[in-house]
PDB file of C-alpha atoms in Angstrom:
ATOM      1  CA  PRO N   1      -5.489 -23.066   1.909  1.00  0.00           C
ATOM      2  CA  PHE N   2      -4.948 -21.893  -1.468  1.00  0.00           C
ATOM      3  CA  LYS N   3      -8.742 -22.077  -2.543  1.00  0.00           C
ATOM      4  CA  ILE N   4      -9.869 -20.281   0.621  1.00  0.00           C
ATOM      5  CA  LEU N   5      -7.855 -17.555  -0.140  1.00  0.00           C
ATOM      6  CA  GLU N   6      -8.675 -17.456  -3.971  1.00  0.00           C
ATOM      7  CA  TYR N   7     -12.431 -17.424  -2.943  1.00  0.00           C
ATOM      8  CA  GLU N   8     -11.754 -14.480  -0.566  1.00  0.00           C
ATOM      9  CA  ALA N   9      -9.755 -12.699  -3.326  1.00  0.00           C
ATOM     10  CA  MET N  10     -12.632 -13.117  -5.918  1.00  0.00           C
ATOM     11  CA  LEU N  11     -15.197 -11.671  -3.457  1.00  0.00           C
ATOM     12  CA  ASP N  12     -13.326  -8.281  -3.649  1.00  0.00           C
ATOM     13  CA  TRP N  13     -13.877  -8.148  -7.338  1.00  0.00           C
ATOM     14  CA  LEU N  14     -17.628  -8.993  -7.457  1.00  0.00           C
ATOM     15  CA  PRO N  15     -20.489  -6.664  -7.717  1.00  0.00           C
ATOM     16  CA  PRO N  16     -22.734  -6.169  -4.684  1.00  0.00           C
ATOM     17  CA  ALA N  17     -24.718  -8.973  -3.793  1.00  0.00           C
ATOM     18  CA  GLY N  18     -28.528  -9.394  -4.338  1.00  0.00           C
ATOM     19  CA  SER N  19     -29.272  -9.830  -8.000  1.00  0.00           C
ATOM     20  CA  GLY N  20     -27.940 -10.717 -11.244  1.00  0.00           C
ATOM     21  CA  THR N  21     -26.826 -13.849 -13.138  1.00  0.00           C
ATOM     22  CA  ALA N  22     -23.603 -15.431 -12.573  1.00  0.00           C
ATOM     23  CA  LEU N  23     -21.717 -18.437 -14.719  1.00  0.00           C
ATOM     24  CA  ASP N  24     -18.907 -20.578 -13.051  1.00  0.00           C
ATOM     25  CA  ILE N  25     -16.734 -22.195 -15.602  1.00  0.00           C
ATOM     26  CA  GLY N  26     -15.017 -25.377 -14.561  1.00  0.00           C
ATOM     27  CA  CYS N  27     -17.071 -25.627 -11.337  1.00  0.00           C
ATOM     28  CA  GLY N  28     -16.047 -29.223 -10.496  1.00  0.00           C
ATOM     29  CA  ASP N  29     -18.011 -30.389  -7.578  1.00  0.00           C
ATOM     30  CA  GLY N  30     -19.884 -27.135  -7.197  1.00  0.00           C
ATOM     31  CA  LEU N  31     -18.477 -25.694  -3.803  1.00  0.00           C
ATOM     32  CA  HIS N  32     -17.534 -22.417  -5.074  1.00  0.00           C
ATOM     33  CA  THR N  33     -20.525 -22.304  -7.239  1.00  0.00           C
ATOM     34  CA  MET N  34     -22.816 -22.762  -4.157  1.00  0.00           C
ATOM     35  CA  LEU N  35     -20.921 -20.385  -1.980  1.00  0.00           C
ATOM     36  CA  LEU N  36     -20.944 -17.657  -4.956  1.00  0.00           C
ATOM     37  CA  GLY N  37     -24.525 -18.427  -5.624  1.00  0.00           C
ATOM     38  CA  ARG N  38     -25.855 -16.989  -2.584  1.00  0.00           C
ATOM     39  CA  ARG N  39     -24.838 -13.709  -4.076  1.00  0.00           C
ATOM     40  CA  PHE N  40     -26.852 -13.853  -7.398  1.00  0.00           C
ATOM     41  CA  ALA N  41     -30.347 -14.380  -8.384  1.00  0.00           C
ATOM     42  CA  ARG N  42     -29.210 -17.282 -10.637  1.00  0.00           C
ATOM     43  CA  THR N  43     -25.924 -19.016 -10.861  1.00  0.00           C
ATOM     44  CA  CYS N  44     -24.815 -21.851 -13.443  1.00  0.00           C
ATOM     45  CA  GLY N  45     -21.938 -24.169 -13.173  1.00  0.00           C
ATOM     46  CA  ILE N  46     -20.318 -26.023 -16.001  1.00  0.00           C
ATOM     47  CA  ASP N  47     -17.755 -28.580 -16.199  1.00  0.00           C
ATOM     48  CA  VAL N  48     -16.893 -31.269 -18.785  1.00  0.00           C
ATOM     49  CA  ASN N  49     -16.495 -33.981 -15.909  1.00  0.00           C
ATOM     50  CA  GLU N  50     -20.075 -35.515 -15.547  1.00  0.00           C
ATOM     51  CA  ARG N  51     -19.273 -37.230 -12.280  1.00  0.00           C
ATOM     52  CA  PHE N  52     -18.086 -33.869 -10.779  1.00  0.00           C
ATOM     53  CA  ILE N  53     -21.611 -32.529 -12.182  1.00  0.00           C
ATOM     54  CA  GLY N  54     -23.548 -35.138 -10.630  1.00  0.00           C
ATOM     55  CA  ILE N  55     -21.809 -34.440  -7.193  1.00  0.00           C
ATOM     56  CA  ALA N  56     -22.592 -30.786  -7.682  1.00  0.00           C
ATOM     57  CA  ARG N  57     -26.234 -31.704  -8.289  1.00  0.00           C
ATOM     58  CA  ASP N  58     -26.486 -33.747  -5.221  1.00  0.00           C
ATOM     59  CA  HIS N  59     -24.819 -30.779  -3.309  1.00  0.00           C
ATOM     60  CA  ALA N  60     -27.266 -28.358  -4.686  1.00  0.00           C
ATOM     61  CA  ARG N  61     -30.267 -30.532  -3.859  1.00  0.00           C
ATOM     62  CA  ALA N  62     -28.981 -30.793  -0.271  1.00  0.00           C
ATOM     63  CA  TYR N  63     -28.264 -27.013  -0.115  1.00  0.00           C
ATOM     64  CA  GLY N  64     -31.963 -26.376  -0.777  1.00  0.00           C
ATOM     65  CA  ARG N  65     -33.393 -22.801  -1.495  1.00  0.00           C
ATOM     66  CA  ARG N  66     -30.393 -20.917  -0.373  1.00  0.00           C
ATOM     67  CA  ALA N  67     -29.245 -20.397  -3.852  1.00  0.00           C
ATOM     68  CA  ASN N  68     -30.956 -20.769  -7.423  1.00  0.00           C
ATOM     69  CA  LEU N  69     -28.334 -23.301  -9.023  1.00  0.00           C
ATOM     70  CA  GLU N  70     -28.032 -25.016 -12.424  1.00  0.00           C
ATOM     71  CA  PHE N  71     -25.378 -27.323 -13.638  1.00  0.00           C
ATOM     72  CA  PHE N  72     -24.316 -28.219 -17.025  1.00  0.00           C
ATOM     73  CA  ALA N  73     -21.920 -31.157 -17.971  1.00  0.00           C
ATOM     74  CA  GLN N  74     -20.864 -29.820 -21.285  1.00  0.00           C
ATOM     75  CA  PRO N  75     -18.079 -27.355 -22.647  1.00  0.00           C
ATOM     76  CA  LEU N  76     -19.016 -23.829 -22.690  1.00  0.00           C
ATOM     77  CA  GLU N  77     -19.008 -23.568 -26.383  1.00  0.00           C
ATOM     78  CA  ALA N  78     -21.333 -26.355 -26.640  1.00  0.00           C
ATOM     79  CA  ILE N  79     -24.214 -25.127 -24.315  1.00  0.00           C
ATOM     80  CA  GLY N  80     -25.386 -22.274 -26.515  1.00  0.00           C
ATOM     81  CA  PHE N  81     -26.303 -19.667 -23.903  1.00  0.00           C
ATOM     82  CA  ALA N  82     -28.326 -16.646 -25.225  1.00  0.00           C
ATOM     83  CA  PRO N  83     -26.109 -13.566 -25.973  1.00  0.00           C
ATOM     84  CA  ALA N  84     -26.004 -11.046 -23.030  1.00  0.00           C
ATOM     85  CA  THR N  85     -27.044 -13.706 -20.365  1.00  0.00           C
ATOM     86  CA  PHE N  86     -24.555 -13.236 -17.531  1.00  0.00           C
ATOM     87  CA  ASP N  87     -23.613 -10.259 -15.306  1.00  0.00           C
ATOM     88  CA  VAL N  88     -20.608 -11.892 -13.961  1.00  0.00           C
ATOM     89  CA  VAL N  89     -18.454 -14.908 -15.257  1.00  0.00           C
ATOM     90  CA  LEU N  90     -16.181 -16.738 -12.739  1.00  0.00           C
ATOM     91  CA  SER N  91     -13.479 -19.401 -12.912  1.00  0.00           C
ATOM     92  CA  VAL N  92     -10.945 -20.611 -10.411  1.00  0.00           C
ATOM     93  CA  CYS N  93      -7.763 -22.026 -11.847  1.00  0.00           C
ATOM     94  CA  VAL N  94      -9.269 -23.364 -15.007  1.00  0.00           C
ATOM     95  CA  LEU N  95      -8.252 -21.355 -18.113  1.00  0.00           C
ATOM     96  CA  GLU N  96      -4.757 -23.116 -18.025  1.00  0.00           C
ATOM     97  CA  HIS N  97      -6.318 -26.351 -18.490  1.00  0.00           C
ATOM     98  CA  ILE N  98      -8.595 -25.548 -21.544  1.00  0.00           C
ATOM     99  CA  PRO N  99      -6.782 -26.264 -24.876  1.00  0.00           C
ATOM    100  CA  ASN N 100      -9.236 -23.858 -26.974  1.00  0.00           C
ATOM    101  CA  HIS N 101      -9.080 -21.013 -24.274  1.00  0.00           C
ATOM    102  CA  GLU N 102      -9.332 -18.333 -26.811  1.00  0.00           C
ATOM    103  CA  GLU N 103     -12.572 -19.844 -28.117  1.00  0.00           C
ATOM    104  CA  VAL N 104     -13.839 -20.181 -24.601  1.00  0.00           C
ATOM    105  CA  LEU N 105     -12.889 -16.563 -23.908  1.00  0.00           C
ATOM    106  CA  ARG N 106     -14.797 -15.139 -26.976  1.00  0.00           C
ATOM    107  CA  GLU N 107     -17.886 -17.215 -25.904  1.00  0.00           C
ATOM    108  CA  CYS N 108     -17.647 -15.652 -22.508  1.00  0.00           C
ATOM    109  CA  LEU N 109     -17.640 -12.297 -24.148  1.00  0.00           C
ATOM    110  CA  ARG N 110     -20.742 -13.044 -26.281  1.00  0.00           C
ATOM    111  CA  ILE N 111     -22.782 -14.343 -23.509  1.00  0.00           C
ATOM    112  CA  MET N 112     -21.813 -11.302 -21.107  1.00  0.00           C
ATOM    113  CA  LYS N 113     -24.176  -8.591 -20.890  1.00  0.00           C
ATOM    114  CA  PRO N 114     -22.994  -4.916 -21.556  1.00  0.00           C
ATOM    115  CA  GLY N 115     -20.882  -3.987 -18.504  1.00  0.00           C
ATOM    116  CA  ALA N 116     -20.405  -7.355 -17.245  1.00  0.00           C
ATOM    117  CA  ARG N 117     -17.305  -8.651 -15.780  1.00  0.00           C
ATOM    118  CA  ILE N 118     -15.196 -11.645 -15.783  1.00  0.00           C
ATOM    119  CA  VAL N 119     -13.309 -12.533 -12.612  1.00  0.00           C
ATOM    120  CA  PHE N 120     -10.983 -15.647 -12.521  1.00  0.00           C
ATOM    121  CA  SER N 121      -7.787 -16.895 -11.424  1.00  0.00           C
ATOM    122  CA  VAL N 122      -4.924 -18.863 -13.287  1.00  0.00           C
ATOM    123  CA  ASP N 123      -1.850 -20.725 -11.934  1.00  0.00           C
ATOM    124  CA  THR N 124       1.448 -19.221 -13.072  1.00  0.00           C
ATOM    125  CA  LEU N 125       4.127 -21.243 -11.210  1.00  0.00           C
ATOM    126  CA  GLN N 126       6.302 -18.232 -11.437  1.00  0.00           C
ATOM    127  CA  THR N 127       7.642 -18.664  -7.858  1.00  0.00           C
ATOM    128  CA  ILE N 128       8.856 -22.411  -8.594  1.00  0.00           C
ATOM    129  CA  ASP N 129      12.213 -22.298 -10.168  1.00  0.00           C
ATOM    130  CA  ASP N 130      12.719 -25.915 -10.314  1.00  0.00           C
ATOM    131  CA  PRO N 131      11.712 -27.194 -13.886  1.00  0.00           C
ATOM    132  CA  ALA N 132      11.264 -30.638 -12.783  1.00  0.00           C
ATOM    133  CA  LEU N 133       8.569 -29.577 -10.198  1.00  0.00           C
ATOM    134  CA  VAL N 134       6.951 -27.443 -12.817  1.00  0.00           C
ATOM    135  CA  GLU N 135       6.764 -30.453 -15.378  1.00  0.00           C
ATOM    136  CA  SER N 136       5.674 -32.735 -12.641  1.00  0.00           C
ATOM    137  CA  HIS N 137       2.567 -30.233 -11.973  1.00  0.00           C
ATOM    138  CA  ARG N 138       1.999 -29.925 -15.670  1.00  0.00           C
ATOM    139  CA  ARG N 139       1.637 -33.693 -16.059  1.00  0.00           C
ATOM    140  CA  GLN N 140      -0.295 -34.275 -12.840  1.00  0.00           C
ATOM    141  CA  HIS N 141      -2.891 -31.423 -13.552  1.00  0.00           C
ATOM    142  CA  HIS N 142      -3.036 -31.488 -17.290  1.00  0.00           C
ATOM    143  CA  VAL N 143      -1.894 -27.973 -17.640  1.00  0.00           C
ATOM    144  CA  VAL N 144      -2.028 -26.791 -21.256  1.00  0.00           C
ATOM    145  CA  ARG N 145      -0.408 -23.337 -20.664  1.00  0.00           C
ATOM    146  CA  TYR N 146       0.874 -21.418 -17.636  1.00  0.00           C
ATOM    147  CA  PHE N 147       0.115 -17.549 -17.885  1.00  0.00           C
ATOM    148  CA  ARG N 148       1.946 -14.608 -16.756  1.00  0.00           C
ATOM    149  CA  GLU N 149       0.315 -11.373 -16.251  1.00  0.00           C
ATOM    150  CA  ASP N 150       1.709  -9.883 -19.644  1.00  0.00           C
ATOM    151  CA  THR N 151       0.631 -12.883 -21.542  1.00  0.00           C
ATOM    152  CA  LEU N 152      -2.772 -13.082 -19.955  1.00  0.00           C
ATOM    153  CA  ARG N 153      -3.111  -9.372 -20.667  1.00  0.00           C
ATOM    154  CA  GLU N 154      -2.165  -9.727 -24.501  1.00  0.00           C
ATOM    155  CA  LEU N 155      -4.647 -12.739 -24.712  1.00  0.00           C
ATOM    156  CA  LEU N 156      -7.599 -10.783 -23.232  1.00  0.00           C
ATOM    157  CA  GLU N 157      -6.888  -7.686 -25.066  1.00  0.00           C
ATOM    158  CA  ARG N 158      -6.673  -9.595 -28.267  1.00  0.00           C
ATOM    159  CA  THR N 159      -9.932 -11.242 -27.475  1.00  0.00           C
ATOM    160  CA  GLY N 160     -11.674  -8.044 -26.912  1.00  0.00           C
ATOM    161  CA  PHE N 161     -11.872  -7.558 -23.054  1.00  0.00           C
ATOM    162  CA  VAL N 162     -11.200  -4.055 -21.805  1.00  0.00           C
ATOM    163  CA  ASN N 163     -10.335  -2.296 -18.482  1.00  0.00           C
ATOM    164  CA  LEU N 164      -8.312  -4.984 -17.232  1.00  0.00           C
ATOM    165  CA  GLU N 165      -7.020  -5.493 -13.563  1.00  0.00           C
ATOM    166  CA  PHE N 166      -4.627  -7.909 -12.149  1.00  0.00           C
ATOM    167  CA  LYS N 167      -3.803  -9.026  -8.580  1.00  0.00           C
ATOM    168  CA  PRO N 168      -0.947 -11.288  -7.971  1.00  0.00           C
ATOM    169  CA  LEU N 169      -1.544 -13.975  -5.275  1.00  0.00           C
ATOM    170  CA  PHE N 170       0.611 -16.396  -3.364  1.00  0.00           C
ATOM    171  CA  ARG N 171       4.104 -14.447  -3.580  1.00  0.00           C
ATOM    172  CA  SER N 172       5.284 -15.429  -0.218  1.00  0.00           C
ATOM    173  CA  GLU N 173       7.880 -18.130   0.762  1.00  0.00           C
ATOM    174  CA  MET N 174       5.233 -19.823   2.738  1.00  0.00           C
ATOM    175  CA  ALA N 175       2.922 -20.041  -0.274  1.00  0.00           C
ATOM    176  CA  ARG N 176       6.034 -21.407  -2.519  1.00  0.00           C
ATOM    177  CA  GLY N 177       6.646 -24.025   0.169  1.00  0.00           C
ATOM    178  CA  LEU N 178       3.135 -25.129   0.460  1.00  0.00           C
ATOM    179  CA  PHE N 179       2.942 -25.403  -3.283  1.00  0.00           C
ATOM    180  CA  ILE N 180       6.063 -27.482  -3.630  1.00  0.00           C
ATOM    181  CA  GLU N 181       4.568 -29.782  -0.926  1.00  0.00           C
ATOM    182  CA  GLY N 182       1.155 -29.989  -3.132  1.00  0.00           C
ATOM    183  CA  ILE N 183       3.274 -30.994  -6.273  1.00  0.00           C
ATOM    184  CA  ARG N 184       5.077 -33.612  -4.378  1.00  0.00           C
ATOM    185  CA  GLU N 185       2.329 -34.996  -2.105  1.00  0.00           C
ATOM    186  CA  GLY N 186      -0.920 -33.938  -3.398  1.00  0.00           C
ATOM    187  CA  PHE N 187      -3.041 -30.779  -2.661  1.00  0.00           C
ATOM    188  CA  ASN N 188      -5.289 -32.348  -0.252  1.00  0.00           C
ATOM    189  CA  PHE N 189      -4.088 -30.650   2.961  1.00  0.00           C
ATOM    190  CA  GLY N 190      -7.083 -31.784   5.093  1.00  0.00           C
ATOM    191  CA  ARG N 191     -10.335 -30.145   6.286  1.00  0.00           C
ATOM    192  CA  LEU N 192      -8.871 -29.431   9.682  1.00  0.00           C
ATOM    193  CA  ARG N 193      -5.407 -28.408   8.520  1.00  0.00           C
ATOM    194  CA  ALA N 194      -6.605 -26.261   5.574  1.00  0.00           C
ATOM    195  CA  PRO N 195      -8.307 -23.518   7.445  1.00  0.00           C
ATOM    196  CA  ARG N 196      -5.244 -23.087   9.950  1.00  0.00           C
ATOM    197  CA  LEU N 197      -2.905 -23.012   7.048  1.00  0.00           C
ATOM    198  CA  ALA N 198      -5.162 -20.362   5.330  1.00  0.00           C
ATOM    199  CA  ALA N 199      -4.983 -18.117   8.332  1.00  0.00           C
ATOM    200  CA  GLU N 200      -1.150 -18.453   8.417  1.00  0.00           C
ATOM    201  CA  LEU N 201      -0.789 -17.950   4.590  1.00  0.00           C
ATOM    202  CA  ARG N 202      -3.167 -14.862   4.766  1.00  0.00           C
ATOM    203  CA  ARG N 203      -0.596 -13.268   7.323  1.00  0.00           C
ATOM    204  CA  ALA N 204       2.349 -14.194   5.197  1.00  0.00           C
ATOM    205  CA  GLU N 205       0.875 -12.698   1.993  1.00  0.00           C
ATOM    206  CA  ALA N 206      -0.020  -9.468   3.906  1.00  0.00           C
ATOM    207  CA  ALA N 207       3.513  -9.262   5.399  1.00  0.00           C
TER     208      ALA N 207
END
């Protein structure tokens, strides 16, 4: 349910569909990349996990010509994209897992076209007040650093980004309960249950 609502929120921040080049950092098995790829002339996905990239490439072949997709099993800073390549850089809850996140953000800035935008989400765990749960999540998911709006703003400004906008997600008590469940039991809510929970969570967040 969280990923469904994150995807919907990211759509609100993207330029109009139809052209341009996008980069998805930490694309995993490529699901978001394929969905977002329909909006751009070319979309690249990168992930350091070669197994995930293999799955993403298989999915892309099955997806056919509905999107122009390319996947790389390398860190962003090792690929060497040309300057001013991308109109949009995307990432869904990845920055907090990257030890050299400042270097990665500087590389994003280098490969973005003038006027391009970066749209991404991060885990904050600000609604989780149990230190043991936070530490469990950190260990399970290899989190390097949790960000708040103020620390994220300072990082982005120091790196050179301008015109920053932030949108808090998952502030409801329902979101908090689901996240605690995810930490304790795993975040696989099931393909049938997840859409129903997403609809309920959407209402809870809007209340």
